[in-house]
């Protein structure tokens, strides 16, 4: 029986694309916007979600504002995401 591949699933972030500048920039922008006195390197631990990171810095009532600012920065700065050098060859 001949099988046909109909779907391919790729892990983009850290495999095909480098989004480190976008991620760090999103945190730097949001942390500065709300005058937290923190830098991205101070709050990123590699395991917490965005909600968890900002939840430690603000109230539940203010958290949506942090998340909205973070998302807006990402939407406006997708140019910071770049493909890794061998991304096409990998595909």
Tab-separated table of N, CA, C and O in Angstrom:
chain	number	residue	atom	x	y	z
A	1	UNK	N	0.842	-1.174	0.000
A	1	UNK	CA	0.000	0.000	0.000
A	1	UNK	C	0.894	1.248	0.000
A	1	UNK	O	1.748	1.414	0.853
A	2	UNK	N	0.674	2.118	-0.941
A	2	UNK	CA	1.443	3.353	-1.058
A	2	UNK	C	0.873	4.401	-0.105
A	2	UNK	O	-0.323	4.659	-0.098
A	3	UNK	N	1.774	4.983	0.714
A	3	UNK	CA	1.350	6.021	1.656
A	3	UNK	C	1.748	7.384	1.104
A	3	UNK	O	2.841	7.545	0.573
A	4	UNK	N	0.866	8.322	1.256
A	4	UNK	CA	1.122	9.689	0.812
A	4	UNK	C	1.260	10.586	2.019
A	4	UNK	O	0.412	10.554	2.917
A	5	UNK	N	2.311	11.355	2.035
A	5	UNK	CA	2.489	12.329	3.113
A	5	UNK	C	1.611	13.535	2.793
A	5	UNK	O	1.725	14.143	1.728
A	6	UNK	N	0.742	13.862	3.718
A	6	UNK	CA	-0.170	14.981	3.492
A	6	UNK	C	0.135	16.183	4.382
A	6	UNK	O	-0.355	17.269	4.133
A	7	UNK	N	0.936	15.943	5.406
A	7	UNK	CA	1.217	17.011	6.356
A	7	UNK	C	2.652	16.889	6.848
A	7	UNK	O	3.135	15.783	7.065
A	8	UNK	N	3.285	18.027	7.002
A	8	UNK	CA	4.622	18.061	7.609
A	8	UNK	C	4.587	19.073	8.739
A	8	UNK	O	4.037	20.162	8.590
A	9	UNK	N	5.158	18.716	9.850
A	9	UNK	CA	5.177	19.585	11.020
A	9	UNK	C	6.621	19.950	11.331
A	9	UNK	O	7.473	19.066	11.442
A	10	UNK	N	6.897	21.243	11.441
A	10	UNK	CA	8.244	21.706	11.720
A	10	UNK	C	8.270	22.518	13.001
A	10	UNK	O	7.353	23.287	13.273
A	11	UNK	N	9.306	22.347	13.758
A	11	UNK	CA	9.559	23.181	14.928
A	11	UNK	C	10.362	24.371	14.426
A	11	UNK	O	11.536	24.240	14.092
A	12	UNK	N	9.747	25.513	14.330
A	12	UNK	CA	10.412	26.691	13.781
A	12	UNK	C	11.410	27.319	14.739
A	12	UNK	O	12.579	27.487	14.419
A	13	UNK	N	10.936	27.690	15.905
A	13	UNK	CA	11.727	28.496	16.827
A	13	UNK	C	12.938	27.727	17.354
A	13	UNK	O	12.799	26.720	18.027
A	14	UNK	N	14.106	28.230	17.024
A	14	UNK	CA	15.341	27.608	17.474
A	14	UNK	C	15.825	26.482	16.579
A	14	UNK	O	16.908	25.951	16.770
A	15	UNK	N	15.013	26.112	15.594
A	15	UNK	CA	15.389	25.054	14.667
A	15	UNK	C	15.572	25.634	13.264
A	15	UNK	O	16.616	25.493	12.656
A	16	UNK	N	14.530	26.288	12.766
A	16	UNK	CA	14.596	26.898	11.437
A	16	UNK	C	14.747	28.419	11.500
A	16	UNK	O	15.299	29.017	10.588
A	17	UNK	N	14.215	29.022	12.547
A	17	UNK	CA	14.317	30.482	12.675
A	17	UNK	C	14.945	30.867	14.012
A	17	UNK	O	14.818	30.163	15.003
A	18	UNK	N	15.597	32.014	13.977
A	18	UNK	CA	16.193	32.585	15.183
A	18	UNK	C	15.302	33.740	15.628
A	18	UNK	O	15.246	34.776	14.988
A	19	UNK	N	14.601	33.530	16.715
A	19	UNK	CA	13.685	34.559	17.222
A	19	UNK	C	14.198	35.191	18.511
A	19	UNK	O	13.459	35.909	19.186
A	20	UNK	N	15.445	34.951	18.853
A	20	UNK	CA	16.001	35.446	20.118
A	20	UNK	C	15.899	36.971	20.226
A	20	UNK	O	15.541	37.494	21.284
A	21	UNK	N	16.198	37.691	19.138
A	21	UNK	CA	16.139	39.160	19.184
A	21	UNK	C	14.701	39.639	19.398
A	21	UNK	O	14.476	40.619	20.108
A	22	UNK	N	13.748	38.964	18.784
A	22	UNK	CA	12.347	39.342	18.964
A	22	UNK	C	11.891	39.071	20.394
A	22	UNK	O	11.229	39.913	21.013
A	23	UNK	N	12.261	37.933	20.929
A	23	UNK	CA	11.855	37.579	22.285
A	23	UNK	C	12.470	38.538	23.295
A	23	UNK	O	11.763	39.115	24.137
A	24	UNK	N	13.772	38.740	23.205
A	24	UNK	CA	14.436	39.648	24.139
A	24	UNK	C	13.914	41.073	23.983
A	24	UNK	O	13.642	41.756	24.969
A	25	UNK	N	13.731	41.513	22.745
A	25	UNK	CA	13.207	42.855	22.499
A	25	UNK	C	11.816	43.053	23.067
A	25	UNK	O	11.498	44.123	23.602
A	26	UNK	N	10.976	42.037	22.965
A	26	UNK	CA	9.609	42.118	23.495
A	26	UNK	C	9.619	42.322	25.001
A	26	UNK	O	8.861	43.140	25.530
A	27	UNK	N	10.488	41.591	25.672
A	27	UNK	CA	10.590	41.742	27.117
A	27	UNK	C	11.212	43.085	27.487
A	27	UNK	O	10.720	43.770	28.382
A	28	UNK	N	12.279	43.484	26.797
A	28	UNK	CA	12.927	44.763	27.095
A	28	UNK	C	11.934	45.910	26.940
A	28	UNK	O	11.845	46.805	27.793
A	29	UNK	N	11.180	45.905	25.848
A	29	UNK	CA	10.195	46.953	25.574
A	29	UNK	C	9.136	47.006	26.675
A	29	UNK	O	8.851	48.068	27.229
A	30	UNK	N	8.563	45.861	26.989
A	30	UNK	CA	7.470	45.809	27.960
A	30	UNK	C	7.945	46.164	29.361
A	30	UNK	O	7.281	46.928	30.075
A	31	UNK	N	9.092	45.638	29.750
A	31	UNK	CA	9.630	45.942	31.080
A	31	UNK	C	9.921	47.430	31.231
A	31	UNK	O	9.652	48.024	32.286
A	32	UNK	N	10.441	48.055	30.190
A	32	UNK	CA	10.724	49.493	30.236
A	32	UNK	C	9.435	50.312	30.204
A	32	UNK	O	9.313	51.317	30.920
A	33	UNK	N	8.486	49.889	29.379
A	33	UNK	CA	7.218	50.621	29.253
A	33	UNK	C	6.519	50.759	30.598
A	33	UNK	O	5.945	51.809	30.905
A	34	UNK	N	6.600	49.720	31.407
A	34	UNK	CA	5.922	49.729	32.700
A	34	UNK	C	6.876	50.041	33.868
A	34	UNK	O	6.522	49.829	35.026
A	35	UNK	N	8.049	50.566	33.528
A	35	UNK	CA	9.007	51.020	34.547
A	35	UNK	C	9.244	49.987	35.649
A	35	UNK	O	9.215	50.321	36.832
A	36	UNK	N	9.509	48.764	35.247
A	36	UNK	CA	9.723	47.710	36.235
A	36	UNK	C	11.114	47.752	36.860
A	36	UNK	O	11.330	47.150	37.911
A	37	UNK	N	12.043	48.425	36.182
A	37	UNK	CA	13.423	48.446	36.664
A	37	UNK	C	14.166	47.150	36.368
A	37	UNK	O	15.275	46.942	36.840
A	38	UNK	N	13.547	46.280	35.598
A	38	UNK	CA	14.137	44.980	35.257
A	38	UNK	C	14.567	44.968	33.795
A	38	UNK	O	14.055	45.720	32.971
A	39	UNK	N	15.491	44.084	33.487
A	39	UNK	CA	15.926	43.806	32.124
A	39	UNK	C	15.509	42.385	31.782
A	39	UNK	O	15.264	41.556	32.680
A	40	UNK	N	15.457	42.082	30.505
A	40	UNK	CA	15.062	40.740	30.077
A	40	UNK	C	15.920	39.677	30.748
A	40	UNK	O	15.414	38.658	31.211
A	41	UNK	N	17.221	39.914	30.815
A	41	UNK	CA	18.127	38.921	31.416
A	41	UNK	C	17.799	38.668	32.884
A	41	UNK	O	18.115	37.612	33.421
A	42	UNK	N	17.145	39.627	33.531
A	42	UNK	CA	16.782	39.478	34.940
A	42	UNK	C	15.564	38.581	35.144
A	42	UNK	O	15.401	38.000	36.214
A	43	UNK	N	14.704	38.507	34.152
A	43	UNK	CA	13.423	37.812	34.344
A	43	UNK	C	13.272	36.521	33.545
A	43	UNK	O	12.440	35.688	33.882
A	44	UNK	N	14.073	36.360	32.497
A	44	UNK	CA	13.940	35.160	31.677
A	44	UNK	C	14.723	34.005	32.277
A	44	UNK	O	15.908	34.131	32.556
A	45	UNK	N	14.038	32.891	32.474
A	45	UNK	CA	14.697	31.726	33.059
A	45	UNK	C	14.642	30.507	32.145
A	45	UNK	O	15.109	29.438	32.492
A	46	UNK	N	14.042	30.680	30.980
A	46	UNK	CA	13.992	29.584	30.013
A	46	UNK	C	12.892	28.569	30.238
A	46	UNK	O	12.713	27.659	29.435
A	47	UNK	N	12.140	28.705	31.300
A	47	UNK	CA	11.100	27.721	31.568
A	47	UNK	C	9.737	28.306	31.867
A	47	UNK	O	8.731	27.615	31.789
A	48	UNK	N	9.701	29.583	32.219
A	48	UNK	CA	8.434	30.217	32.581
A	48	UNK	C	7.712	30.738	31.346
A	48	UNK	O	8.337	31.143	30.368
A	49	UNK	N	6.394	30.749	31.424
A	49	UNK	CA	5.597	31.334	30.347
A	49	UNK	C	5.627	32.855	30.475
A	49	UNK	O	6.013	33.405	31.516
A	50	UNK	N	5.193	33.529	29.419
A	50	UNK	CA	5.117	34.996	29.444
A	50	UNK	C	4.217	35.443	30.594
A	50	UNK	O	4.546	36.359	31.340
A	51	UNK	N	3.103	34.781	30.731
A	51	UNK	CA	2.145	35.113	31.803
A	51	UNK	C	2.794	34.958	33.178
A	51	UNK	O	2.587	35.779	34.069
A	52	UNK	N	3.573	33.911	33.366
A	52	UNK	CA	4.248	33.688	34.645
A	52	UNK	C	5.302	34.750	34.915
A	52	UNK	O	5.415	35.258	36.034
A	53	UNK	N	6.079	35.092	33.880
A	53	UNK	CA	7.131	36.105	34.045
A	53	UNK	C	6.524	37.433	34.465
A	53	UNK	O	6.928	38.030	35.466
A	54	UNK	N	5.552	37.903	33.713
A	54	UNK	CA	4.945	39.195	34.034
A	54	UNK	C	4.079	39.127	35.287
A	54	UNK	O	3.940	40.119	36.000
A	55	UNK	N	3.514	37.957	35.564
A	55	UNK	CA	2.695	37.785	36.761
A	55	UNK	C	3.473	37.996	38.048
A	55	UNK	O	2.904	38.362	39.078
A	56	UNK	N	4.780	37.778	37.995
A	56	UNK	CA	5.631	38.006	39.164
A	56	UNK	C	5.941	39.485	39.364
A	56	UNK	O	6.413	39.885	40.423
A	57	UNK	N	5.666	40.282	38.335
A	57	UNK	CA	6.033	41.704	38.377
A	57	UNK	C	4.860	42.653	38.534
A	57	UNK	O	5.058	43.843	38.766
A	58	UNK	N	3.650	42.142	38.381
A	58	UNK	CA	2.490	43.016	38.420
A	58	UNK	C	1.283	42.284	39.000
A	58	UNK	O	1.336	41.085	39.255
A	59	UNK	N	0.217	43.017	39.167
A	59	UNK	CA	-1.017	42.443	39.705
A	59	UNK	C	-1.800	41.721	38.609
A	59	UNK	O	-1.561	41.926	37.414
A	60	UNK	N	-2.759	40.916	39.021
A	60	UNK	CA	-3.622	40.229	38.064
A	60	UNK	C	-4.391	41.225	37.205
A	60	UNK	O	-4.640	40.969	36.028
A	61	UNK	N	-4.734	42.347	37.804
A	61	UNK	CA	-5.495	43.369	37.079
A	61	UNK	C	-4.650	44.044	35.997
A	61	UNK	O	-5.163	44.414	34.941
A	62	UNK	N	-3.371	44.226	36.261
A	62	UNK	CA	-2.477	44.898	35.316
A	62	UNK	C	-1.855	43.940	34.302
A	62	UNK	O	-1.342	44.381	33.271
A	63	UNK	N	-1.881	42.657	34.581
A	63	UNK	CA	-1.236	41.671	33.721
A	63	UNK	C	-1.672	41.762	32.261
A	63	UNK	O	-0.813	41.714	31.369
A	64	UNK	N	-2.965	41.912	31.950
A	64	UNK	CA	-3.359	42.010	30.535
A	64	UNK	C	-2.661	43.152	29.791
A	64	UNK	O	-2.355	43.026	28.603
A	65	UNK	N	-2.380	44.252	30.470
A	65	UNK	CA	-1.692	45.370	29.819
A	65	UNK	C	-0.271	44.974	29.428
A	65	UNK	O	0.221	45.354	28.360
A	66	UNK	N	0.400	44.230	30.290
A	66	UNK	CA	1.757	43.740	29.989
A	66	UNK	C	1.706	42.811	28.780
A	66	UNK	O	2.532	42.921	27.866
A	67	UNK	N	0.758	41.895	28.780
A	67	UNK	CA	0.646	40.921	27.695
A	67	UNK	C	0.310	41.597	26.374
A	67	UNK	O	0.855	41.228	25.320
A	68	UNK	N	-0.551	42.596	26.413
A	68	UNK	CA	-0.919	43.328	25.198
A	68	UNK	C	0.277	44.099	24.642
A	68	UNK	O	0.491	44.123	23.425
A	69	UNK	N	1.046	44.735	25.513
A	69	UNK	CA	2.228	45.480	25.071
A	69	UNK	C	3.255	44.532	24.461
A	69	UNK	O	3.859	44.832	23.415
A	70	UNK	N	3.454	43.398	25.084
A	70	UNK	CA	4.396	42.384	24.599
A	70	UNK	C	3.980	41.919	23.197
A	70	UNK	O	4.806	41.880	22.277
A	71	UNK	N	2.711	41.587	23.039
A	71	UNK	CA	2.198	41.105	21.754
A	71	UNK	C	2.288	42.185	20.678
A	71	UNK	O	2.620	41.892	19.521
A	72	UNK	N	2.003	43.426	21.045
A	72	UNK	CA	2.074	44.530	20.077
A	72	UNK	C	3.500	44.718	19.577
A	72	UNK	O	3.726	44.928	18.382
A	73	UNK	N	4.478	44.633	20.493
A	73	UNK	CA	5.875	44.756	20.080
A	73	UNK	C	6.226	43.648	19.090
A	73	UNK	O	6.854	43.897	18.064
A	74	UNK	N	5.819	42.431	19.398
A	74	UNK	CA	6.138	41.322	18.505
A	74	UNK	C	5.501	41.519	17.136
A	74	UNK	O	6.145	41.312	16.106
A	75	UNK	N	4.259	41.935	17.113
A	75	UNK	CA	3.556	42.141	15.844
A	75	UNK	C	4.258	43.195	14.994
A	75	UNK	O	4.369	43.045	13.776
A	76	UNK	N	4.751	44.242	15.632
A	76	UNK	CA	5.388	45.342	14.914
A	76	UNK	C	6.860	45.105	14.590
A	76	UNK	O	7.482	45.925	13.911
A	77	UNK	N	7.431	44.024	15.076
A	77	UNK	CA	8.873	43.808	14.918
A	77	UNK	C	9.239	42.418	14.418
A	77	UNK	O	10.299	41.887	14.757
A	78	UNK	N	8.403	41.857	13.574
A	78	UNK	CA	8.689	40.530	13.033
A	78	UNK	C	9.972	40.499	12.206
A	78	UNK	O	10.550	39.433	11.991
A	79	UNK	N	10.428	41.674	11.788
A	79	UNK	CA	11.684	41.735	11.036
A	79	UNK	C	12.883	41.265	11.874
A	79	UNK	O	13.948	40.972	11.328
A	80	UNK	N	12.710	41.181	13.185
A	80	UNK	CA	13.782	40.702	14.058
A	80	UNK	C	13.964	39.182	13.999
A	80	UNK	O	14.957	38.659	14.497
A	81	UNK	N	13.001	38.492	13.420
A	81	UNK	CA	13.086	37.039	13.259
A	81	UNK	C	13.818	36.751	11.947
A	81	UNK	O	13.450	37.274	10.902
A	82	UNK	N	14.841	35.912	12.032
A	82	UNK	CA	15.613	35.583	10.841
A	82	UNK	C	15.776	34.065	10.718
A	82	UNK	O	15.823	33.363	11.727
A	83	UNK	N	15.865	33.588	9.482
A	83	UNK	CA	16.095	32.142	9.314
A	83	UNK	C	17.542	31.807	9.650
A	83	UNK	O	18.444	32.622	9.451
A	84	UNK	N	17.757	30.623	10.177
A	84	UNK	CA	19.120	30.152	10.377
A	84	UNK	C	19.756	29.901	9.020
A	84	UNK	O	19.067	29.637	8.021
A	85	UNK	N	21.049	29.972	8.970
A	85	UNK	CA	21.807	29.877	7.723
A	85	UNK	C	21.430	28.647	6.891
A	85	UNK	O	21.290	28.736	5.676
A	86	UNK	N	21.262	27.506	7.518
A	86	UNK	CA	20.994	26.279	6.788
A	86	UNK	C	19.524	25.857	6.826
A	86	UNK	O	19.208	24.694	6.602
A	87	UNK	N	18.626	26.812	7.075
A	87	UNK	CA	17.206	26.468	7.192
A	87	UNK	C	16.657	25.853	5.907
A	87	UNK	O	15.956	24.841	5.955
A	88	UNK	N	16.994	26.409	4.768
A	88	UNK	CA	16.481	25.876	3.497
A	88	UNK	C	17.030	24.469	3.247
A	88	UNK	O	16.292	23.564	2.862
A	89	UNK	N	18.312	24.272	3.519
A	89	UNK	CA	18.909	22.948	3.334
A	89	UNK	C	18.273	21.925	4.271
A	89	UNK	O	18.094	20.763	3.912
A	90	UNK	N	17.918	22.365	5.469
A	90	UNK	CA	17.289	21.474	6.438
A	90	UNK	C	15.935	20.990	5.936
A	90	UNK	O	15.585	19.831	6.100
A	91	UNK	N	15.209	21.905	5.306
A	91	UNK	CA	13.894	21.526	4.771
A	91	UNK	C	14.045	20.562	3.618
A	91	UNK	O	13.299	19.672	3.410
